[in-house]
Coordinates of C-alpha atoms in Angstrom, one line a residue:
X1 CA -6.1 60.0 -106.9
X2 CA -5.8 60.8 -110.7
X3 CA -8.3 63.5 -111.7
X4 CA -8.3 62.3 -115.3
X5 CA -9.5 58.8 -114.4
X6 CA -12.7 57.4 -112.9
X7 CA -12.9 57.4 -109.1
X8 CA -11.5 54.2 -107.4
X9 CA -14.1 51.7 -106.2
X10 CA -13.3 52.4 -102.6
X11 CA -12.8 56.0 -101.3
X12 CA -12.9 57.5 -97.9
X13 CA -16.1 59.5 -98.8
X14 CA -18.8 57.9 -100.9
X15 CA -19.4 59.8 -104.2
X16 CA -23.2 59.1 -104.1
X17 CA -23.5 60.3 -100.5
X18 CA -21.6 63.5 -101.4
X19 CA -23.9 64.1 -104.5
X20 CA -27.1 63.5 -102.4
X21 CA -25.8 66.0 -99.7
X22 CA -25.1 68.6 -102.5
X23 CA -28.4 68.1 -104.2
X24 CA -30.6 68.3 -101.0
X25 CA -28.8 71.3 -99.6
X26 CA -29.1 73.1 -103.0
X27 CA -32.8 72.3 -103.5
X28 CA -33.9 72.6 -99.9
X29 CA -31.5 74.9 -98.1
X30 CA -33.8 75.7 -95.3
X31 CA -34.5 72.1 -94.5
X32 CA -31.0 70.5 -94.7
X33 CA -27.6 71.1 -93.2
X34 CA -26.1 67.6 -93.5
X35 CA -23.0 65.8 -92.4
X36 CA -21.7 62.6 -94.0
X37 CA -21.7 59.9 -91.4
X38 CA -23.1 56.4 -91.2
X39 CA -26.4 54.7 -90.3
X40 CA -27.9 56.9 -91.5
X41 CA -25.5 58.1 -94.2
X42 CA -26.4 61.8 -93.9
X43 CA -27.3 63.4 -90.7
X44 CA -28.6 66.8 -89.5
X45 CA -27.6 66.8 -85.9
X46 CA -29.6 69.9 -85.0
X47 CA -32.9 68.9 -86.6
X48 CA -32.3 65.2 -86.0
X49 CA -33.0 64.3 -89.6
X50 CA -31.3 61.2 -91.1
X51 CA -31.0 60.5 -94.8
X52 CA -30.0 57.1 -96.1
X53 CA -28.6 57.0 -99.7
X54 CA -28.8 54.1 -102.0
X55 CA -28.9 52.9 -105.6
X56 CA -32.1 51.8 -107.4
X57 CA -30.3 50.3 -110.4
X58 CA -30.1 47.1 -112.3
X59 CA -27.2 45.3 -110.6
X60 CA -26.1 43.8 -114.0
X61 CA -25.9 47.3 -115.5
X62 CA -23.7 48.4 -112.5
X63 CA -21.5 45.4 -113.1
X64 CA -21.2 46.1 -116.9
X65 CA -20.1 49.7 -116.2
X66 CA -17.5 48.5 -113.6
X67 CA -16.1 46.1 -116.1
X68 CA -16.0 48.7 -118.8
X69 CA -14.1 51.0 -116.5
X70 CA -11.5 48.3 -115.9
X71 CA -11.2 47.6 -119.5
X72 CA -10.6 51.3 -120.3
X73 CA -8.2 52.2 -117.5
X74 CA -6.7 49.1 -115.9
X75 CA -3.9 48.1 -118.3
X76 CA -3.0 45.0 -116.2
X77 CA -6.4 43.4 -116.8
X78 CA -7.2 40.9 -119.5
X79 CA -9.2 42.7 -122.2
X80 CA -10.7 39.6 -123.7
X81 CA -11.8 38.2 -120.4
X82 CA -13.5 41.5 -119.5
X83 CA -15.3 41.7 -122.9
X84 CA -16.7 38.2 -122.4
X85 CA -17.8 39.2 -118.9
X86 CA -19.5 42.4 -120.2
X87 CA -21.4 40.3 -122.8
X88 CA -22.3 37.7 -120.2
X89 CA -24.0 40.5 -118.2
X90 CA -26.0 41.7 -121.2
X91 CA -23.8 44.5 -122.4
X92 CA -22.4 45.0 -125.9
X93 CA -19.2 46.6 -127.3
X94 CA -19.2 48.1 -130.7
X95 CA -15.9 49.7 -131.8
X96 CA -15.0 50.2 -128.1
X97 CA -18.3 52.0 -127.3
X98 CA -20.3 50.3 -124.6
X99 CA -24.1 49.7 -124.9
X100 CA -25.7 48.7 -121.7
X101 CA -28.9 46.8 -121.0
X102 CA -32.0 48.2 -122.8
X103 CA -35.0 48.0 -120.6
X104 CA -38.0 50.0 -119.4
X105 CA -37.6 50.5 -115.7
X106 CA -40.5 52.6 -114.5
X107 CA -38.7 52.9 -111.1
X108 CA -38.9 49.2 -110.3
X109 CA -35.4 49.1 -109.1
X110 CA -36.1 52.2 -106.9
X111 CA -39.0 50.3 -105.2
X112 CA -36.9 47.3 -104.6
X113 CA -34.2 49.5 -103.1
X114 CA -36.8 51.2 -100.9
X115 CA -38.0 47.8 -99.6
X116 CA -34.5 46.7 -98.7
X117 CA -33.8 49.9 -96.9
X118 CA -37.1 49.8 -94.9
X119 CA -36.2 46.2 -93.8
X120 CA -32.7 47.3 -92.8
X121 CA -33.6 50.4 -90.8
X122 CA -36.2 48.3 -88.8
X123 CA -33.4 46.0 -87.6
X124 CA -32.6 48.7 -85.0
X125 CA -28.9 49.3 -85.9
X126 CA -29.4 53.0 -86.8
X127 CA -28.9 56.2 -84.8
X128 CA -32.3 57.2 -83.3
X129 CA -33.4 60.4 -85.3
X130 CA -36.6 62.5 -85.2
X131 CA -37.3 61.4 -88.8
X132 CA -35.7 59.5 -91.6
X133 CA -35.6 60.1 -95.4
X134 CA -34.3 58.1 -98.2
X135 CA -32.4 59.2 -101.4
X136 CA -32.4 56.9 -104.3
X137 CA -30.4 57.1 -107.5
X138 CA -32.4 55.7 -110.5
X139 CA -31.3 55.6 -114.1
X140 CA -35.0 56.0 -115.4
X141 CA -35.1 58.5 -118.2
X142 CA -38.3 60.3 -117.1
X143 CA -38.3 63.7 -118.9
X144 CA -41.9 62.8 -119.9
X145 CA -42.7 60.5 -117.1
X146 CA -46.4 59.7 -116.8
X147 CA -47.6 61.1 -113.3
X148 CA -49.5 57.8 -112.9
X149 CA -46.2 56.0 -112.8
X150 CA -44.8 58.0 -110.0
X151 CA -48.1 58.0 -108.2
X152 CA -48.0 54.2 -108.3
X153 CA -44.3 54.2 -106.9
X154 CA -45.4 56.4 -104.0
X155 CA -48.4 54.2 -103.3
X156 CA -46.2 50.9 -103.3
X157 CA -43.8 52.5 -100.9
X158 CA -46.5 53.7 -98.6
X159 CA -48.1 50.2 -98.6
X160 CA -44.9 48.4 -97.9
X161 CA -43.9 50.4 -94.8
X162 CA -47.5 50.9 -93.4
X163 CA -47.1 48.5 -90.5
X164 CA -43.3 49.0 -89.9
X165 CA -42.2 50.5 -86.6
X166 CA -39.7 52.9 -88.4
X167 CA -40.8 54.6 -91.5
X168 CA -39.3 56.9 -94.0
X169 CA -41.1 60.4 -94.1
X170 CA -39.8 61.5 -97.5
X171 CA -38.2 59.7 -100.5
X172 CA -36.1 61.5 -103.0
X173 CA -35.7 59.7 -106.4
X174 CA -32.8 61.2 -108.4
X175 CA -32.8 60.5 -112.2
X176 CA -30.6 62.0 -114.9
X177 CA -33.2 64.8 -115.4
X178 CA -35.6 65.0 -112.5
X179 CA -35.4 64.7 -108.8
X180 CA -38.7 63.4 -107.4
X181 CA -39.7 64.4 -103.9
X182 CA -42.3 62.0 -102.4
X183 CA -44.0 62.5 -99.1
X184 CA -45.0 59.1 -97.8
X185 CA -47.0 60.7 -95.0
X186 CA -49.3 62.8 -97.2
X187 CA -49.0 61.2 -100.6
X188 CA -47.8 64.5 -102.2
X189 CA -45.4 64.3 -105.1
X190 CA -43.3 66.9 -106.9
X191 CA -40.6 66.7 -109.6
X192 CA -37.7 69.2 -109.8
X193 CA -35.9 69.6 -113.1
X194 CA -32.2 69.1 -112.4
X195 CA -31.0 68.7 -115.9
X196 CA -29.0 71.9 -115.8
X197 CA -27.6 71.5 -112.2
X198 CA -26.7 67.7 -112.2
X199 CA -23.3 68.2 -114.0
X200 CA -22.2 70.9 -111.5
X201 CA -23.4 68.8 -108.5
X202 CA -21.4 65.8 -110.0
X203 CA -18.3 67.8 -110.3
X204 CA -18.6 69.1 -106.7
X205 CA -19.2 65.6 -105.4
X206 CA -16.1 64.4 -107.1
X207 CA -14.1 67.2 -105.7
X208 CA -15.3 66.3 -102.1
X209 CA -14.2 62.6 -102.7
X210 CA -10.8 63.7 -104.0
X211 CA -10.0 66.1 -101.1

């Protein structure tokens, strides 16, 4: 694995799961001691806590970034074809610099990801745990996020899983600047400024994947 290039699409350990593990254990050291497994993705075998990890992002934006990575680092690919695909997805290239999709998210993709995960965990294919949490990556730039927005997000999630047999107790929404901690049992919400930690966490997560 080349340390000077982006991570491959498929690795033994998932980068996002590694990052979530690091972030949760750093912010809540007394609550979490997690192993990377599957269904759920992160597990505390002593406390019987399971954490699922997912992305709450525009799938078109994800595709744009994947195509751009191939354009920059895969010399065997067709540059013109990749450029056309990027533009078809809504991205723009200006002097080799990528501009992604410009949109106001307000955590809409995080809510969609939550609903998918609620439906999935209720199919009965997961290890039985005492409680389940959900960690969602979202690109929303929320340094000055209106509290009414995150309150609405929490309310939508509570309402969606209200009559489900298996429910998520806590949801963590990780943005580039803030990690939101939502209690879906009590409705409590708290944001943690991670702007200074996220680079270090990202480097540690990459190191875990590369080992």
